[in-house]
Coordinates of C-alpha atoms in Angstrom, one line a residue:
M1 CA -15.5 14.3 -4.3
K2 CA -16.2 12.6 -7.5
K3 CA -18.4 9.5 -7.0
T4 CA -19.0 6.1 -8.6
L5 CA -16.4 3.5 -7.6
W6 CA -14.9 0.6 -9.5
A7 CA -17.3 -2.1 -10.5
L8 CA -16.7 -5.8 -9.7
I9 CA -16.4 -6.5 -13.5
S10 CA -13.0 -5.1 -14.3
L11 CA -11.9 -4.6 -17.9
L12 CA -8.2 -4.8 -18.8
L13 CA -6.5 -2.0 -20.7
L14 CA -3.6 -3.2 -22.8
L15 CA -1.1 -0.4 -23.5
A16 CA 1.5 -1.7 -25.9
V17 CA 4.7 0.2 -25.2
S18 CA 7.9 -0.5 -27.1
G19 CA 10.7 1.3 -25.3
C20 CA 8.8 4.5 -24.5
A21 CA 6.8 4.8 -27.7
V22 CA 3.2 5.6 -27.3
E23 CA 0.4 3.6 -29.0
E24 CA -3.3 4.0 -28.9
P25 CA -4.8 2.0 -26.0
Q26 CA -7.0 -1.0 -26.7
Q27 CA -9.7 -2.4 -24.5
T28 CA -10.4 -6.0 -23.9
T29 CA -13.0 -7.7 -21.7
A30 CA -11.7 -9.7 -18.8
P31 CA -13.8 -12.3 -16.9
P32 CA -15.7 -11.2 -13.8
V33 CA -13.7 -11.0 -10.6
E34 CA -14.7 -13.6 -8.1
V35 CA -14.7 -12.2 -4.6
Q36 CA -14.1 -14.8 -1.9
T37 CA -15.5 -14.3 1.5
P38 CA -12.5 -13.5 3.8
Y39 CA -12.3 -14.5 7.4
E40 CA -10.9 -12.2 10.1
A41 CA -10.6 -13.3 13.7
I42 CA -12.3 -10.7 15.7
A43 CA -10.0 -9.3 18.5
R44 CA -12.7 -9.7 21.1
Q45 CA -15.0 -12.7 20.8
P46 CA -18.0 -12.0 23.0
Q47 CA -21.2 -13.8 22.2
Y48 CA -24.0 -11.4 21.0
Q49 CA -26.7 -14.0 20.4
G50 CA -30.0 -12.2 19.8
V51 CA -28.3 -8.8 19.3
A52 CA -29.7 -6.9 16.3
L53 CA -27.6 -4.0 14.8
T54 CA -28.7 -1.6 12.1
M55 CA -26.1 0.1 9.9
Q56 CA -26.9 3.0 7.5
A57 CA -24.5 2.7 4.5
S58 CA -23.4 5.6 2.3
W59 CA -22.4 3.2 -0.5
Q60 CA -25.1 2.2 -3.0
R61 CA -26.3 -1.4 -2.9
A62 CA -24.8 -1.9 -6.4
D63 CA -21.4 -0.7 -5.4
P64 CA -18.7 -3.4 -5.1
E65 CA -18.0 -2.3 -1.6
A66 CA -21.6 -3.2 -0.7
Q67 CA -20.6 -6.8 -1.1
V68 CA -17.8 -6.2 1.5
L69 CA -20.4 -5.0 4.0
L70 CA -22.7 -8.0 3.3
Q71 CA -19.9 -10.5 3.6
A72 CA -18.6 -8.9 6.8
A73 CA -22.1 -9.0 8.3
A74 CA -22.5 -12.7 7.5
V75 CA -19.1 -13.5 9.1
F76 CA -19.9 -11.3 12.1
E77 CA -23.2 -13.1 12.7
K78 CA -21.6 -16.5 12.3
K79 CA -18.9 -15.7 14.9
T80 CA -20.9 -13.7 17.4
G81 CA -24.6 -14.4 16.8
A82 CA -25.3 -10.7 16.2
Q83 CA -27.4 -9.9 13.2
V84 CA -26.5 -6.7 11.2
T85 CA -29.2 -5.1 9.0
I86 CA -27.8 -2.7 6.4
L87 CA -29.9 0.2 5.1
W88 CA -28.9 1.4 1.6
P89 CA -29.3 5.0 0.3
G90 CA -32.8 5.5 -1.2
E91 CA -34.2 2.4 0.5
G92 CA -35.5 3.7 3.8
A93 CA -32.4 5.6 4.6
A94 CA -32.1 7.1 8.1
V95 CA -30.2 10.1 9.6
P96 CA -28.7 10.3 13.1
D97 CA -31.6 12.4 14.6
D98 CA -34.4 10.0 13.6
D99 CA -36.5 8.6 16.4
A100 CA -35.5 5.1 15.5
V101 CA -31.9 4.6 16.5
V102 CA -29.6 3.3 13.9
D103 CA -26.5 1.9 15.6
I104 CA -23.8 2.5 13.0
F105 CA -23.6 5.3 10.3
Q106 CA -21.2 5.2 7.4
I107 CA -20.4 8.9 6.8
S108 CA -18.8 10.2 3.7
A109 CA -15.8 12.5 4.0
E110 CA -17.8 15.5 2.8
D111 CA -20.6 14.9 5.4
F112 CA -18.1 14.1 8.1
S113 CA -16.5 17.5 7.9
G114 CA -19.8 19.2 8.8
M115 CA -21.2 16.7 11.2
R116 CA -21.9 17.8 14.8
S117 CA -21.1 15.7 17.8
D118 CA -24.6 15.5 19.2
Y119 CA -25.2 11.9 18.1
V120 CA -21.7 10.6 18.2
L121 CA -20.5 8.0 20.7
N122 CA -17.1 8.5 22.3
L123 CA -15.1 5.5 21.2
T124 CA -11.9 6.3 23.1
Q125 CA -12.1 3.6 25.8
M126 CA -13.1 0.8 23.4
A127 CA -10.4 1.9 20.9
E128 CA -7.8 1.7 23.6
Q129 CA -8.9 -1.8 24.5
A130 CA -8.8 -2.9 20.9
D131 CA -5.4 -1.2 20.3
Y132 CA -6.9 0.9 17.5
D133 CA -3.8 3.2 17.4
A134 CA -1.8 0.3 16.0
K135 CA -4.5 -0.5 13.4
S136 CA -5.1 3.0 12.0
H137 CA -3.2 5.9 10.4
P138 CA -2.2 8.6 12.8
V139 CA -3.2 11.4 10.4
L140 CA -6.8 10.1 10.2
R141 CA -7.1 9.8 14.0
T142 CA -5.9 13.3 14.3
Q143 CA -8.5 14.5 11.9
I144 CA -11.3 12.7 13.7
I145 CA -10.2 14.0 17.2
G146 CA -9.8 17.5 15.8
Q147 CA -13.4 17.4 14.5
W148 CA -15.1 16.7 17.9
G149 CA -12.3 16.8 20.5
F150 CA -12.5 13.0 21.0
L151 CA -12.3 9.8 19.0
G152 CA -15.9 9.7 17.7
A153 CA -15.4 7.6 14.6
V154 CA -13.3 4.9 13.0
A155 CA -11.8 5.7 9.6
Q156 CA -12.8 3.2 6.9
T157 CA -12.0 4.6 3.5
P158 CA -9.0 6.9 3.2
Y159 CA -8.6 9.4 0.3
L160 CA -5.1 10.5 -0.3
G161 CA -4.3 13.5 -2.4
G162 CA -1.3 13.8 -4.7
V163 CA 0.1 13.3 -8.1
Y164 CA -1.2 10.0 -9.5
Y165 CA 0.8 8.4 -12.3
N166 CA 0.8 5.4 -14.6
A167 CA 3.5 3.2 -13.0
D168 CA 4.0 1.2 -16.2
V169 CA 5.0 4.3 -18.0
F170 CA 7.2 5.5 -15.2
A171 CA 9.0 2.2 -15.1
Q172 CA 10.2 2.7 -18.7
C173 CA 10.3 6.4 -19.3
A174 CA 10.9 8.3 -16.0
P175 CA 13.9 8.8 -13.8
A176 CA 14.4 6.2 -11.1
E177 CA 13.7 8.6 -8.2
L178 CA 10.4 10.3 -7.8
P179 CA 10.5 14.1 -7.6
Q180 CA 11.0 15.8 -4.3
S181 CA 11.1 19.4 -5.7
W182 CA 9.7 21.5 -8.5
D183 CA 13.0 21.2 -10.4
D184 CA 12.9 17.4 -10.1
F185 CA 9.3 17.5 -11.3
L186 CA 10.3 19.5 -14.4
K187 CA 13.0 17.0 -15.2
L188 CA 10.5 14.2 -14.9
C189 CA 8.1 16.0 -17.2
Q190 CA 10.8 16.6 -19.7
S191 CA 11.7 12.9 -19.7
L192 CA 8.1 11.9 -20.3
Y193 CA 7.6 14.6 -23.0
Q194 CA 10.6 13.5 -24.9
S195 CA 9.3 9.9 -24.8
G196 CA 6.1 10.9 -26.4
W197 CA 3.9 11.3 -23.3
Q198 CA 1.9 14.3 -22.3
P199 CA 3.0 14.6 -18.7
L200 CA 0.0 16.0 -16.9
T201 CA -3.7 16.0 -17.5
L202 CA -6.3 18.0 -15.6
D203 CA -10.0 18.4 -15.2
Q204 CA -11.2 22.0 -14.6
Q205 CA -11.7 21.5 -10.9
D206 CA -8.3 19.9 -10.7
A207 CA -6.8 23.1 -12.2
L208 CA -8.2 25.0 -9.2
L209 CA -6.7 22.3 -6.9
A210 CA -3.4 22.4 -8.7
T211 CA -3.2 26.2 -8.4
E212 CA -3.7 26.2 -4.7
L213 CA -1.3 23.3 -4.2
H214 CA 1.4 25.0 -6.3
L215 CA 1.0 28.2 -4.3
R216 CA 1.0 26.3 -1.0
R217 CA 4.3 24.6 -1.9
S218 CA 5.8 27.9 -3.2
I219 CA 4.6 30.7 -0.9
G220 CA 2.8 28.9 1.9
A221 CA -0.8 28.8 3.1
G222 CA -0.4 31.9 5.3
E223 CA 0.7 34.0 2.3
I224 CA -2.3 32.8 0.3
Q225 CA -4.6 33.8 3.1
R226 CA -3.0 37.2 3.3
L227 CA -3.1 37.8 -0.4
M228 CA -6.8 36.8 -0.5
G229 CA -7.5 39.4 2.2
A230 CA -8.3 43.0 1.7
D231 CA -4.7 44.1 2.5
G232 CA -3.0 41.7 0.1
H233 CA -2.4 42.4 -3.6
W234 CA -1.3 39.5 -5.9
Y235 CA 0.3 41.7 -8.5
D236 CA 2.5 43.4 -5.9
D237 CA 3.8 40.1 -4.4
Q238 CA 7.0 38.9 -6.2
P239 CA 7.1 35.4 -4.7
A240 CA 3.5 34.9 -5.7
M241 CA 4.2 36.2 -9.2
A242 CA 7.2 33.9 -9.5
A243 CA 5.0 30.9 -8.5
L244 CA 2.4 31.8 -11.1
E245 CA 5.1 32.2 -13.7
Q246 CA 6.4 28.7 -13.0
V247 CA 3.0 27.3 -13.9
M248 CA 2.8 29.5 -17.0
H249 CA 6.2 28.3 -18.2
F250 CA 5.1 24.7 -17.3
R251 CA 2.2 25.0 -19.8
Q252 CA 4.3 26.7 -22.4
A253 CA 6.8 23.8 -22.2
G254 CA 4.0 21.4 -23.4
F255 CA 3.7 19.5 -20.1
V256 CA -0.1 19.9 -19.9
A257 CA -2.2 17.5 -22.0
T258 CA -3.7 19.0 -25.1
G259 CA -7.3 20.3 -24.6
T260 CA -7.0 20.4 -20.8
P261 CA -8.1 21.5 -18.3
A262 CA -11.3 19.8 -19.5
E263 CA -14.7 19.3 -18.0
Y264 CA -15.0 16.3 -15.7
P265 CA -14.3 13.5 -16.4
A266 CA -12.7 14.1 -19.8
G267 CA -9.4 15.4 -18.3
Q268 CA -8.7 12.6 -15.9
N269 CA -9.9 10.0 -18.4
K270 CA -7.0 10.8 -20.6
M271 CA -5.0 8.6 -18.2
A272 CA -6.7 5.6 -19.9
L273 CA -7.9 6.9 -23.2
S274 CA -4.9 9.0 -24.3
N275 CA -1.1 9.3 -23.7
S276 CA -1.2 11.2 -20.4
A277 CA 1.1 9.9 -17.7
M278 CA 0.0 11.9 -14.6
M279 CA -3.0 13.6 -13.0
I280 CA -3.7 15.5 -9.8
G281 CA -6.4 14.2 -7.4
T282 CA -7.1 11.3 -5.0
N283 CA -7.4 7.6 -5.2
Q284 CA -11.1 8.1 -5.7
D285 CA -10.3 9.7 -9.0
C286 CA -8.2 6.6 -10.0
A287 CA -11.3 4.4 -9.3
D288 CA -13.5 6.8 -11.3
V289 CA -11.1 6.6 -14.3
E290 CA -11.2 2.8 -14.2
A291 CA -14.9 2.7 -13.9
T292 CA -15.8 5.2 -16.6
T293 CA -13.2 4.0 -19.1
R294 CA -13.6 0.3 -18.3
T295 CA -9.8 -0.1 -17.9
D296 CA -7.3 -1.3 -15.3
L297 CA -4.2 0.8 -14.8
N298 CA -1.1 0.3 -12.6
W299 CA -1.2 3.4 -10.4
G300 CA 1.4 5.1 -8.3
V301 CA 1.3 8.3 -6.3
F302 CA 3.7 10.9 -4.9
P303 CA 3.2 14.2 -3.1
Y304 CA 2.8 17.4 -5.1
P305 CA 6.2 19.0 -5.3
G306 CA 7.0 22.7 -5.1
S307 CA 9.8 25.2 -4.6
T308 CA 9.7 25.0 -0.8
G309 CA 8.7 21.4 -0.3
S310 CA 6.2 18.8 -1.1
G311 CA 3.1 17.3 0.6
T312 CA -0.1 15.4 0.4
W313 CA -3.6 16.0 1.7
M314 CA -6.1 13.5 3.0
S315 CA -9.6 12.8 4.2
A316 CA -11.7 9.6 4.8
D317 CA -15.1 8.2 5.0
V318 CA -15.8 7.1 8.6
L319 CA -17.9 4.8 10.7
V320 CA -19.8 6.5 13.5
I321 CA -21.7 4.7 16.3
H322 CA -24.9 6.4 17.5
R323 CA -24.6 7.8 21.1
D324 CA -27.9 6.1 22.0
T325 CA -27.1 2.6 20.8
A326 CA -28.1 -0.2 23.1
H327 CA -25.2 -2.4 21.8
A328 CA -22.1 -0.2 21.9
Q329 CA -19.5 -3.0 22.2
A330 CA -21.1 -5.2 19.5
A331 CA -21.3 -2.2 17.2
F332 CA -17.7 -1.3 17.8
D333 CA -16.6 -4.9 17.2
F334 CA -18.4 -4.9 13.8
V335 CA -16.9 -1.5 12.9
M336 CA -13.4 -2.8 13.7
L337 CA -14.1 -5.9 11.6
L338 CA -14.8 -3.6 8.6
A339 CA -11.9 -1.2 9.1
T340 CA -9.1 -3.6 9.8
G341 CA -7.7 -6.9 8.6
E342 CA -9.0 -8.9 5.6
F343 CA -12.2 -6.9 5.0
D344 CA -10.3 -3.7 4.9
Q345 CA -7.8 -5.2 2.4
L346 CA -10.6 -6.6 0.3
R347 CA -12.3 -3.1 0.0
A348 CA -9.0 -1.5 -1.0
D349 CA -8.3 -4.2 -3.6
I350 CA -11.6 -4.0 -5.4
S351 CA -11.9 -0.2 -5.3
C352 CA -8.3 0.9 -6.3
G353 CA -8.2 2.2 -2.8
I354 CA -6.0 2.7 0.3
P355 CA -6.4 0.5 3.4
A356 CA -7.4 2.1 6.7
D357 CA -5.3 -0.5 8.4
P358 CA -1.6 0.3 8.0
A359 CA -0.7 -3.4 8.2
N360 CA -2.5 -3.9 4.9
A361 CA -1.2 -3.0 1.4
S362 CA -2.5 -0.7 -1.3
P363 CA -2.6 -1.5 -5.0
I364 CA -1.3 2.0 -5.6
A365 CA 2.5 2.2 -5.4
G366 CA 3.7 4.6 -2.7
A367 CA 0.3 5.2 -1.2
M368 CA 0.9 3.7 2.3
E369 CA 4.2 5.6 2.6
A370 CA 2.5 8.8 1.6
M371 CA -0.3 8.2 4.1
E372 CA 2.2 7.8 7.0
A373 CA 3.8 11.1 6.1
A374 CA 0.6 13.0 5.4
E375 CA -0.7 15.7 7.7
P376 CA -4.3 17.0 7.9
E377 CA -4.3 19.9 5.4
P378 CA -7.7 21.4 4.8
L379 CA -7.8 22.9 1.3
G380 CA -10.2 25.6 0.1
L381 CA -8.2 28.8 0.4
L382 CA -9.0 29.2 -3.2
G383 CA -12.7 28.7 -4.1
S384 CA -15.1 28.8 -7.0
N385 CA -14.4 32.4 -7.7
Q386 CA -10.8 31.4 -8.6
L387 CA -11.9 28.5 -10.9
D388 CA -11.8 30.6 -14.1
V389 CA -8.4 32.1 -13.6
S390 CA -7.0 28.7 -12.5
V391 CA -8.3 27.1 -15.7
K392 CA -6.8 29.9 -17.8
L393 CA -3.5 29.6 -15.9
W394 CA -3.1 25.9 -16.6
S395 CA -4.4 26.2 -20.2
G396 CA -1.9 29.0 -21.1
W397 CA -4.6 31.6 -21.8
Y398 CA -2.2 34.6 -21.3
D399 CA 1.5 35.0 -22.0
D400 CA 1.9 37.6 -19.3
V401 CA 2.0 36.5 -15.6
G402 CA 0.8 39.9 -14.5
R403 CA -2.6 39.2 -16.1
Y404 CA -3.0 36.1 -14.1
A405 CA -2.1 38.0 -10.9
S406 CA -4.6 40.7 -11.8
R407 CA -7.3 38.1 -12.5
L408 CA -6.6 36.5 -9.1
E409 CA -6.9 40.0 -7.5
S410 CA -10.2 40.7 -9.1
S411 CA -11.6 37.3 -8.2
K412 CA -11.3 37.8 -4.4

């Protein structure tokens, strides 16, 4: 996942649009955002006077989210008496198997997927007492339980995959209804194209992602697995050929931004620096665009549409409590303070993010609804061997779909 989140100093992008005409964006400097310390009443209010907790963060000290951690720790100490020391990456960082027990670990989505359960405290009973089910997204709980067979973490930072769009552009140039099918998506792109917008921009890795998504929504994950196996042949499968042909025609229609798929981050940055209206990725990519281009966009998201349906994918950074902590309940109360209520809302607001608490609101239009409808969908049926053919597919390298199918076959 692409790193570097939105800084506290946000800069406003003014995109002057008359009707649907496209003009070059201009950047102006806005004053620094003042972050107020929120106050969240902790569900359980035990007194932890003299308790010392240590938390290993995955965010850097300079990240805006780091201020959320520090403010939450200050509020927690004021309310309960427990002192929370936060360890930052590169500053005496610890790992779960160190001799010195760290009570709480903030685990990135990438590291979480490969983490063993050896050092993980089972949070099921405490979560039931705190009514965690009502304060979290079912799809993220399902992913965590599927990882270890029990609730061993609390989701803190969700990442939702889909088609992210400039909501200001859509308000003026797009059909009122978001697309539910590939035909709807084509109509949307035609409307944007006729209004002077390049509908879709892609980084090279996004092209690989888009290829897998399109095939999943057209022929299904099972068929992709079969065709990637020794007994499957892409060039002999008519539904697969038809799906590849859809993408080829999509590019030929002019719906992919000029010069893309491009190396990261040039492709996704066209959302702010050019006249591209949509990109494929996660809310992390939205934050990356704003941070690297020093702009502020009004984002929206919808599931990737295909011939047989649409869907999103998801993951999350999580908070894990060490199995050997001497202060399990205090650690859990602090974790809940971070992942619910006002601190969760603050994190989402300053990072172009999605709340872990469904009672909160996302600055991204449609994100909370998409999260509730999402299902755990591990991607990766196509890998690095298929990157080149995916880039060529979305860049219109060949005018014969059979050559794309042959390249996929030879890439297995």
